[in-house]
Coordinates of C-alpha atoms in Angstrom, one line a residue:
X1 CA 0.0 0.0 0.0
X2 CA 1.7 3.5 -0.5
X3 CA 2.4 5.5 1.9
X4 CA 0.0 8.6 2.8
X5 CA -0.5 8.8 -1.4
X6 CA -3.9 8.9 -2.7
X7 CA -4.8 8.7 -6.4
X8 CA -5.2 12.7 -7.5
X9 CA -8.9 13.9 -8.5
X10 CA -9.0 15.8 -11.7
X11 CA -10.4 18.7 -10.8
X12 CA -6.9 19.5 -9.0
X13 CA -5.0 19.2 -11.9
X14 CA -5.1 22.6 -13.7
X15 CA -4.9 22.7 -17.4
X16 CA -1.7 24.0 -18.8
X17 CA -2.5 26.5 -22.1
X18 CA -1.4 25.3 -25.0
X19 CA -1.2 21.2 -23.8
X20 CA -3.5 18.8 -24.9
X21 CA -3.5 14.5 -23.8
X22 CA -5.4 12.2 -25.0
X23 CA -4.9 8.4 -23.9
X24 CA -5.9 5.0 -25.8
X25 CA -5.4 1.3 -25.7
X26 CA -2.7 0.0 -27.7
X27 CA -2.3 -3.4 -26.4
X28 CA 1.5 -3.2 -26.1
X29 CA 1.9 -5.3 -23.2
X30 CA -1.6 -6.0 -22.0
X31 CA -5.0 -6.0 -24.0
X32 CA -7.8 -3.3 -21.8
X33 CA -5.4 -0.9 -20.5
X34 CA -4.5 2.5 -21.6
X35 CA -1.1 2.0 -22.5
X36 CA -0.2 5.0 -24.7
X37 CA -0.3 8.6 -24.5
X38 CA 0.3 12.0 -26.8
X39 CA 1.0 15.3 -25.7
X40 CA 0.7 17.5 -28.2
X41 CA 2.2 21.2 -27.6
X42 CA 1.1 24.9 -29.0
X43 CA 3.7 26.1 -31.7
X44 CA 5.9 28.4 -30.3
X45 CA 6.6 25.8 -27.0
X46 CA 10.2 25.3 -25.3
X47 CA 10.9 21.6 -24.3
X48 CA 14.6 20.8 -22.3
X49 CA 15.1 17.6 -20.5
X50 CA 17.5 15.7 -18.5
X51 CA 17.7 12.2 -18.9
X52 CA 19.2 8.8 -17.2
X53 CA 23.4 8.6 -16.9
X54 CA 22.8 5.0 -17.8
X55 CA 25.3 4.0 -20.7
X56 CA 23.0 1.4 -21.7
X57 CA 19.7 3.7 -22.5
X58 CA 16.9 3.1 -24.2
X59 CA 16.2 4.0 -27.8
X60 CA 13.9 6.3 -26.9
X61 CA 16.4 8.4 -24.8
X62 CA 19.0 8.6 -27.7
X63 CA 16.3 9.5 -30.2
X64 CA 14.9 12.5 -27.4
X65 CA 19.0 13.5 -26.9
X66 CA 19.0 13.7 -30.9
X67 CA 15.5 15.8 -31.5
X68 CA 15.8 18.0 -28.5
X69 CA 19.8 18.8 -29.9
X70 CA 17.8 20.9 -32.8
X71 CA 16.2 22.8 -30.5
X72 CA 14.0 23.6 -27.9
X73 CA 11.2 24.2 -29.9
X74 CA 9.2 20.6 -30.0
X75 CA 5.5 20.1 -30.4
X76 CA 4.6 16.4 -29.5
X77 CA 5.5 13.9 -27.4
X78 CA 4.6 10.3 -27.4
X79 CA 4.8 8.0 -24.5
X80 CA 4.3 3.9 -24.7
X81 CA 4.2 1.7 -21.1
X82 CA 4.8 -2.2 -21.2
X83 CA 7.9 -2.1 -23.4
X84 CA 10.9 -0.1 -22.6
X85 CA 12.1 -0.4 -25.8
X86 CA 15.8 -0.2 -24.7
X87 CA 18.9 -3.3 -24.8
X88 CA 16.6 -3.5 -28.4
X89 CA 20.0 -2.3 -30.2
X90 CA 19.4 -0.6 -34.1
X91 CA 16.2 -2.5 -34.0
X92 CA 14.8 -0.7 -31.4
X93 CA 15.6 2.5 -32.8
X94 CA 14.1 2.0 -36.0
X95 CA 10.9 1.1 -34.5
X96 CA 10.9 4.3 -32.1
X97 CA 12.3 6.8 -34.7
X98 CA 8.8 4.7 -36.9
X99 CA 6.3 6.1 -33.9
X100 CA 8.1 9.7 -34.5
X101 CA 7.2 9.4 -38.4
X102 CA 3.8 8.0 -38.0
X103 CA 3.0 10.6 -35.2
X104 CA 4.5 13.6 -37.3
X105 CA 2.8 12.4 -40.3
X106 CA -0.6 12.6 -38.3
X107 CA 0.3 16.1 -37.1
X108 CA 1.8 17.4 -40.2
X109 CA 4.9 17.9 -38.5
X110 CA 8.8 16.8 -38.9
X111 CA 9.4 13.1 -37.3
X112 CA 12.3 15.9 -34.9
X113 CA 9.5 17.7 -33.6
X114 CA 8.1 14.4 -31.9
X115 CA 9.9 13.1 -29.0
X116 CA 9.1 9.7 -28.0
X117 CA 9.6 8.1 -24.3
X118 CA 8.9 4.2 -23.6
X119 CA 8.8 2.3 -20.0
X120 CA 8.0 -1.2 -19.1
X121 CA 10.1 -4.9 -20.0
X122 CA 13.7 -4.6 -21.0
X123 CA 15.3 -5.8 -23.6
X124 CA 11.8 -6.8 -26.1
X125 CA 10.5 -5.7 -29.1
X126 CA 8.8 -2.5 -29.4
X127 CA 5.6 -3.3 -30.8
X128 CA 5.6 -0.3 -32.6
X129 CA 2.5 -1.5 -35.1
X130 CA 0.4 -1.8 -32.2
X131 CA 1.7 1.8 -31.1
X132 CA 1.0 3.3 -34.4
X133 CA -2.3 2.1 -34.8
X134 CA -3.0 3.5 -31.1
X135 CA -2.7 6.8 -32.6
X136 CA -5.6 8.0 -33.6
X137 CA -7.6 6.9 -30.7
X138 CA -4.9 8.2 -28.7
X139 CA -5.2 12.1 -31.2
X140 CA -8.6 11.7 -30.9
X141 CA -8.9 11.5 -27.3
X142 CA -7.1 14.8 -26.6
X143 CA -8.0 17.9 -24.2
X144 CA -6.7 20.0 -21.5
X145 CA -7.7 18.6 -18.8
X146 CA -7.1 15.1 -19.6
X147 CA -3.9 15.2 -16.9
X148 CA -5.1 12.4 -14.6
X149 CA -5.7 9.8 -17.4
X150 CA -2.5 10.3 -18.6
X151 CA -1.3 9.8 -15.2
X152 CA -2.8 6.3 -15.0
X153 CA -1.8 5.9 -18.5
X154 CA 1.8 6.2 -18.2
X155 CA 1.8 3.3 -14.7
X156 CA 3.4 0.5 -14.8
X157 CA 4.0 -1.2 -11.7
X158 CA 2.9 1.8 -10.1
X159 CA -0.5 1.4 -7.7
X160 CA -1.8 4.8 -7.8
X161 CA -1.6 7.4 -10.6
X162 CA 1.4 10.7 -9.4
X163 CA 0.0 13.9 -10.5
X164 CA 0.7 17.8 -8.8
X165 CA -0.2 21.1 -10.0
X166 CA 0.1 24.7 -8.5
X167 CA -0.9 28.4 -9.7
X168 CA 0.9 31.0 -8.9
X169 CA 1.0 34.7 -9.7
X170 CA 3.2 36.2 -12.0
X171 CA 3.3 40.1 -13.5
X172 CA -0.3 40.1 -12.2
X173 CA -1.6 36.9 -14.1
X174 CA -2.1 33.9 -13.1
X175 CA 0.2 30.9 -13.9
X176 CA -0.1 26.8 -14.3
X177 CA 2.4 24.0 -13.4
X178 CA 1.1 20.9 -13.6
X179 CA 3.0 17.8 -14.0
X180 CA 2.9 13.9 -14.1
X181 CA 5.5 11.2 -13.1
X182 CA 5.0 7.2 -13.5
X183 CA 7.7 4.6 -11.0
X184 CA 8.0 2.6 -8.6
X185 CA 10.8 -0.3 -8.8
X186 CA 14.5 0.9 -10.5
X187 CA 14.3 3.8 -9.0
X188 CA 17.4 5.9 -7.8
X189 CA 17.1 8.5 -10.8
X190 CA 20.8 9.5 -11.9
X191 CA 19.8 12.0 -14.6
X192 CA 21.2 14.0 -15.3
X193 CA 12.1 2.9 -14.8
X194 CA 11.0 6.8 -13.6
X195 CA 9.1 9.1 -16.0
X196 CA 8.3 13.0 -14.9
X197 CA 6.4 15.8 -17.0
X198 CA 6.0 19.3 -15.8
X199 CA 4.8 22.0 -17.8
X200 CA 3.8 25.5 -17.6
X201 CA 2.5 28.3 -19.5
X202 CA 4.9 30.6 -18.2
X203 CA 6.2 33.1 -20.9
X204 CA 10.0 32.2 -20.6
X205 CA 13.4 32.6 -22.4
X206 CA 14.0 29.3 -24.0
X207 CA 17.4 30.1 -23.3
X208 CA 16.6 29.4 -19.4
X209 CA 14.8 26.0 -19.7
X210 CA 17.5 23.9 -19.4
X211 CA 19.0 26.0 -16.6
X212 CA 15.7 25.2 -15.0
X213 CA 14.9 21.5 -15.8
X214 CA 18.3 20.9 -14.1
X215 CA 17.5 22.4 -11.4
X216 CA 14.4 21.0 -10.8
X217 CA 15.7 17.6 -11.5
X218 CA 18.4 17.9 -8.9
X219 CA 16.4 19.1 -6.1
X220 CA 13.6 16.0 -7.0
X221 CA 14.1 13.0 -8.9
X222 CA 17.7 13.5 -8.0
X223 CA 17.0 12.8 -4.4
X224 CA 15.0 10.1 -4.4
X225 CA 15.8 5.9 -4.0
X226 CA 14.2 3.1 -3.7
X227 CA 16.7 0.1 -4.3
X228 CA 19.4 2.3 -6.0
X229 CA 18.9 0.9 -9.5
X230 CA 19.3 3.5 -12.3
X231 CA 17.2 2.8 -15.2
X232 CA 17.7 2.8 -18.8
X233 CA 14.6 5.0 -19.5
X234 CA 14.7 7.3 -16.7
X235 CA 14.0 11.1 -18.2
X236 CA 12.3 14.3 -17.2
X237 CA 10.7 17.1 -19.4
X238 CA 10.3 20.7 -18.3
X239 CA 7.6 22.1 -21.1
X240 CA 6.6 26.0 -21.2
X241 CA 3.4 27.0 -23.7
X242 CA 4.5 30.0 -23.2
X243 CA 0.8 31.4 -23.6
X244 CA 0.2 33.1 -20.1
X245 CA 0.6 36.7 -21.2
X246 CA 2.9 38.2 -18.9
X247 CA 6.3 39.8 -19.6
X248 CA 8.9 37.1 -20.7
X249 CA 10.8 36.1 -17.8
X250 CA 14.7 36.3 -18.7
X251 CA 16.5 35.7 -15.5
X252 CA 15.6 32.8 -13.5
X253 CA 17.1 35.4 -10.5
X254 CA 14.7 38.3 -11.1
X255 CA 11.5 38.2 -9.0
X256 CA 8.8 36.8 -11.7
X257 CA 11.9 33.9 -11.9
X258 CA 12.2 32.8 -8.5
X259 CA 8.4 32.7 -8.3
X260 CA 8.0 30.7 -11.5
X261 CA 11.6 28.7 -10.6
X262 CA 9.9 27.7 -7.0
X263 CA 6.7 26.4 -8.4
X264 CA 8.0 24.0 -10.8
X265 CA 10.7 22.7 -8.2
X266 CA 7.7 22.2 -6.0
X267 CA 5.8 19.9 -8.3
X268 CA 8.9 18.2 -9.3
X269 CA 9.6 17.1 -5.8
X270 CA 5.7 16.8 -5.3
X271 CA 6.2 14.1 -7.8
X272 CA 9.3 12.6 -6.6
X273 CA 8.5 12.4 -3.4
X274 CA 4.9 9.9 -4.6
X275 CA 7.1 7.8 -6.2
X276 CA 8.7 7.0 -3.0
X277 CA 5.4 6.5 -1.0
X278 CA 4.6 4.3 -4.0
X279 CA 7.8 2.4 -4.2
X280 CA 7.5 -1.5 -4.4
X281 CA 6.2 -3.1 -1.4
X282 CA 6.6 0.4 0.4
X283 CA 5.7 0.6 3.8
X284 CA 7.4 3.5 5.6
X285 CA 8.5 7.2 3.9
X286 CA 12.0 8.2 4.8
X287 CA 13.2 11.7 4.8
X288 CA 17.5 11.6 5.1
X289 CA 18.9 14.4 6.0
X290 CA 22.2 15.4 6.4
X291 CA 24.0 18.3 8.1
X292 CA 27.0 20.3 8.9
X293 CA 29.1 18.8 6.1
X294 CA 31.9 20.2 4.3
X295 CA 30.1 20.2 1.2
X296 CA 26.5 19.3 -0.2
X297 CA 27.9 16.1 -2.4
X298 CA 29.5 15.0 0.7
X299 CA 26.1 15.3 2.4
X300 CA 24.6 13.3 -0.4
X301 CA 27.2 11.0 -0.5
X302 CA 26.0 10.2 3.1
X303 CA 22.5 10.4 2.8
X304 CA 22.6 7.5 -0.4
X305 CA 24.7 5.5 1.8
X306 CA 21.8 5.4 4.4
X307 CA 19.2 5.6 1.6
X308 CA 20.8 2.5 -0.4
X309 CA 21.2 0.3 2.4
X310 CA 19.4 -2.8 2.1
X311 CA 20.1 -3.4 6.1
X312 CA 19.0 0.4 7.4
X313 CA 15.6 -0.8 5.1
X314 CA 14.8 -3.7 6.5
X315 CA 15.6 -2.7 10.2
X316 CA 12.6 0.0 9.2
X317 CA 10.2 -2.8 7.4
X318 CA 10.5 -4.5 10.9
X319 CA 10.2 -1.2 12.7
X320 CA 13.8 -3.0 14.7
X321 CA 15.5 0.0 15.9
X322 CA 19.2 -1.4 15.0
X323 CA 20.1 2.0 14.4
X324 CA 23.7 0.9 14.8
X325 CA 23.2 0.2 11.2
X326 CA 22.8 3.8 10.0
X327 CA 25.8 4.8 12.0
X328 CA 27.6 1.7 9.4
X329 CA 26.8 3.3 6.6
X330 CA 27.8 6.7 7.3
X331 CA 31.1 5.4 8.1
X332 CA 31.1 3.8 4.6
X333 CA 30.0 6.3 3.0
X334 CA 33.7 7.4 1.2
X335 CA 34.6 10.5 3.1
X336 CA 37.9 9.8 4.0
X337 CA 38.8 12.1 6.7
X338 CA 35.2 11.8 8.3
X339 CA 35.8 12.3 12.4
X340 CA 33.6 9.8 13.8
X341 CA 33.9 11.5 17.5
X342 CA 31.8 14.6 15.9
X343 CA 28.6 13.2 14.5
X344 CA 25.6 13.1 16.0
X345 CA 22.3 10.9 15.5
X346 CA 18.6 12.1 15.3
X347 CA 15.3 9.6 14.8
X348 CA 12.7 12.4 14.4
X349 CA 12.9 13.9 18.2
X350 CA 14.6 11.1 19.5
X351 CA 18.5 11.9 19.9
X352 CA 20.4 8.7 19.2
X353 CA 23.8 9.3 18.9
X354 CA 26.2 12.0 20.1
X355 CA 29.8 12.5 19.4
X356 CA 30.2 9.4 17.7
X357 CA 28.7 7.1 20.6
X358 CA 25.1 6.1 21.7
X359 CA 23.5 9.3 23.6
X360 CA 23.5 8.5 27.7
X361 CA 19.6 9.2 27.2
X362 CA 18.4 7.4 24.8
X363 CA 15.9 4.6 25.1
X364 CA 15.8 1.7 22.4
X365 CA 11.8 2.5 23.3
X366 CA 11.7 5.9 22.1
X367 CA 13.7 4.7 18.9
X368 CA 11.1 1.5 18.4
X369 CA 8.3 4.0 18.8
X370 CA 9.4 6.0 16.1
X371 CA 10.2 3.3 13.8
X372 CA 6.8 2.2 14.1
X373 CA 5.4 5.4 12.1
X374 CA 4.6 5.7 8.4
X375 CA 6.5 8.4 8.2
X376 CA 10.3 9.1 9.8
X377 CA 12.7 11.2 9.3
X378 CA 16.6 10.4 10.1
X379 CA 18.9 13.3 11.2
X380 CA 22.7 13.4 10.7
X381 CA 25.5 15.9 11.3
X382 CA 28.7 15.2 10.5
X383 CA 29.4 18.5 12.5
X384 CA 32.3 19.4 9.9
X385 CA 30.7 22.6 8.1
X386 CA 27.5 24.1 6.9
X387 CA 26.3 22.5 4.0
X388 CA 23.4 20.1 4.0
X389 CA 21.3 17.5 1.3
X390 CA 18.3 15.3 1.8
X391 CA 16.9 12.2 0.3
X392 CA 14.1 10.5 0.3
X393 CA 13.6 6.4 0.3
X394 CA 11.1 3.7 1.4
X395 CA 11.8 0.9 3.4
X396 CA 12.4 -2.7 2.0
X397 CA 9.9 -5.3 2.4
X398 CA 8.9 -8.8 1.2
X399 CA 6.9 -7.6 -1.0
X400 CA 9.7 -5.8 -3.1
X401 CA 11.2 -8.9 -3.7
X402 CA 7.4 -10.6 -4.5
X403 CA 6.8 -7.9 -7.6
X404 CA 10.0 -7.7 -9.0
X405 CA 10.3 -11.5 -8.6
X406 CA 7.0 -11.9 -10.7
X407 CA 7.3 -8.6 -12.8
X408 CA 7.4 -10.3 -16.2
X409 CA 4.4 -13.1 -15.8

């Protein structure tokens, strides 16, 4: 069950000017599920993306890298679930770069104006018939307020549908960011199998996309794990319409920036964060934060040492307060000169650890009684400088091991 996640209702979803979804059933894994779903943008749109580190990506990644290289100005994107089309070698990307022609040719566009993403099985053949004949269902299906089915369309073993959107004001009108994400499983997103689509009809520099999506991305997807596998398919789109009327914005730094740059980091981590109270067999949401370090990749470096550990998840699955365990992984975290006489140890309220050794006051009590909540968050500081990162994970149950033991039948 996820953790404190519900399903989105569509009336919370705000239409973005200028996008338009429409979902259909393709059959590409499974006959009687909406499988496949198109975008389709306003002319004039800016598109930027970051995408997985993985060396072994998915067609549909190099073939996104290759459109979005001539520019930011895309009007369509297509997205398949039950085939990831990726360790498909040239095969694979004929089949994807086929979806591009056959969408483009429907839109009376250029096959680079269509950028095509694909999640599901590894290493099979995109059906990319069954795709292309999903199309006009899919075209026909389109409006602006169709955010939630494409939501549920873009699942795979996800169980509920990740969807955020806030309105903000901008040069006195108001402004949409609305996004959706789709994972679950493979999740430790090293961008630059997780999805995420935010866009807004915020009149920005296309310059300043990428700038943005990067940003978003790192303060997001970029923090989150659930078993520390990086996909082949991971990506995530930052789209502006464009079409909200205000004066362009041209600095992300100016005041109309930070308003615009804060709304889409908060939906990106809205949506980061459901995938983690959605991961496989999930039943505890961990925030990991850690303090006083030299630097903030240090601070990561420590927080995915906790985050990854398969024996700091279990201990919380079985609410066992073998904190011991987190103390482990800091040490092993790679910081070579790390003092271990300066850190100290926080479980929500309860303190743990001090300088290095168990705190005279604690009670294993007070840490089993916070182990026992949905929701925890772990406290370190390494007590070396001022920077600080946090991540956020699940814990590590049977079930994981049940779903991705039976994810193919």
């Amino acid at each position: 069950m996820p953790v404190n996640l519900r399903a989105p209702l569509p009336e919370e979803l705000h239409p973005v000017a200028g996008v338009e979804l429409g979902v259909a059933m393709a059959g590409v894994r499974k006959a009687n599920r909406r499988d496949l779903t198109v975008v389709t943008l306003v002319p004039g749109s800016s598109v930027a993306g970051v995408f997985t580190s993985n060396r072994f990506c998915a067609a549909p990644v190099q073939i996104c890298r290759e459109h979005l290289a001539c520019g930011p100005a895309r009007r369509a994107i297509v997205i398949n679930t039950g085939n990831a089309n990726a360790g498909t070698g040239a095969d694979g990307l004929v089949r994807a770069r086929a979806v591009c022609i056959a969408l483009a040719q429907a839109l009376d566009l250029a096959p680079e104006d269509i950028l095509p993403f694909s999640t599901g099985v590894i290493m099979e053949t995109l059906p990319n018939d069954r795709i292309q004949a999903g199309l006009p269902a899919a075209l026909a299906d389109r409006k602006a307020d169709n955010w939630a089915a494409a939501a549920e369309a873009i699942m795979t073993t996800d169980t509920l549908p990740k969807a955020a959107s806030r309105q903000v004001q901008i040069g006195g009108r108001t402004v949409t960011v609305t996004g959706i994400s789709k994972g679950a499983g493979m999740i430790r997103p090293n961008m630059a199998t997780m999805l995420g689509f935010v866009a807004t009809d915020a009149v920005i520099a296309p310059h300043l996309m990428q700038e943005l999506v990067r940003e978003a991305a790192d303060r997001s997807f970029n923090r989150i794990t659930i078993d520390g596998d990086t996909s082949t398919n991971d990506s995530f789109l930052l789209i502006a319409t464009h079409q909200a009327g205000h004066a362009q914005i041209t600095q992300l730094e100016s005041p109309d920036g930070a308003v615009l740059r804060q709304a889409v980091i908060e939906v990106s981590q809205q949506l980061a964060q459901a995938i983690v109270r959605d991961g496989e067999g999930a039943t505890k949401f961990i925030t990991v934060r850690v303090d006083g370090g030299q630097t903030k990749e240090e601070c990561r470096q420590v927080a995915y040492a906790i985050a990854h550990s398969p024996l700091v998840k279990t201990a919380f699955f079985a609410s066992d307060p073998n904190l011991g365990r987190i103390l482990a992984a800091v040490g092993y975290a790679g910081i070579a000169d790390l003092d271990q006489s300066l850190i100290d140890l926080h479980l929500d309220d309860v303190h743990v650890a001090r300088q290095g050794g168990r705190h005279p006051d604690y009670r294993e009590e007070d840490g089993a009684r916070v182990m026992k909540q949905a929701e925890i968050t772990v406290r370190v500081d390494l007590n070396r400088g001022n920077s600080h990162a946090t991540v956020w994970t699940c814990d590590l149950s049977y079930d994981y091991v049940k779903i991705n033991a039976d994810y193919r039948s």
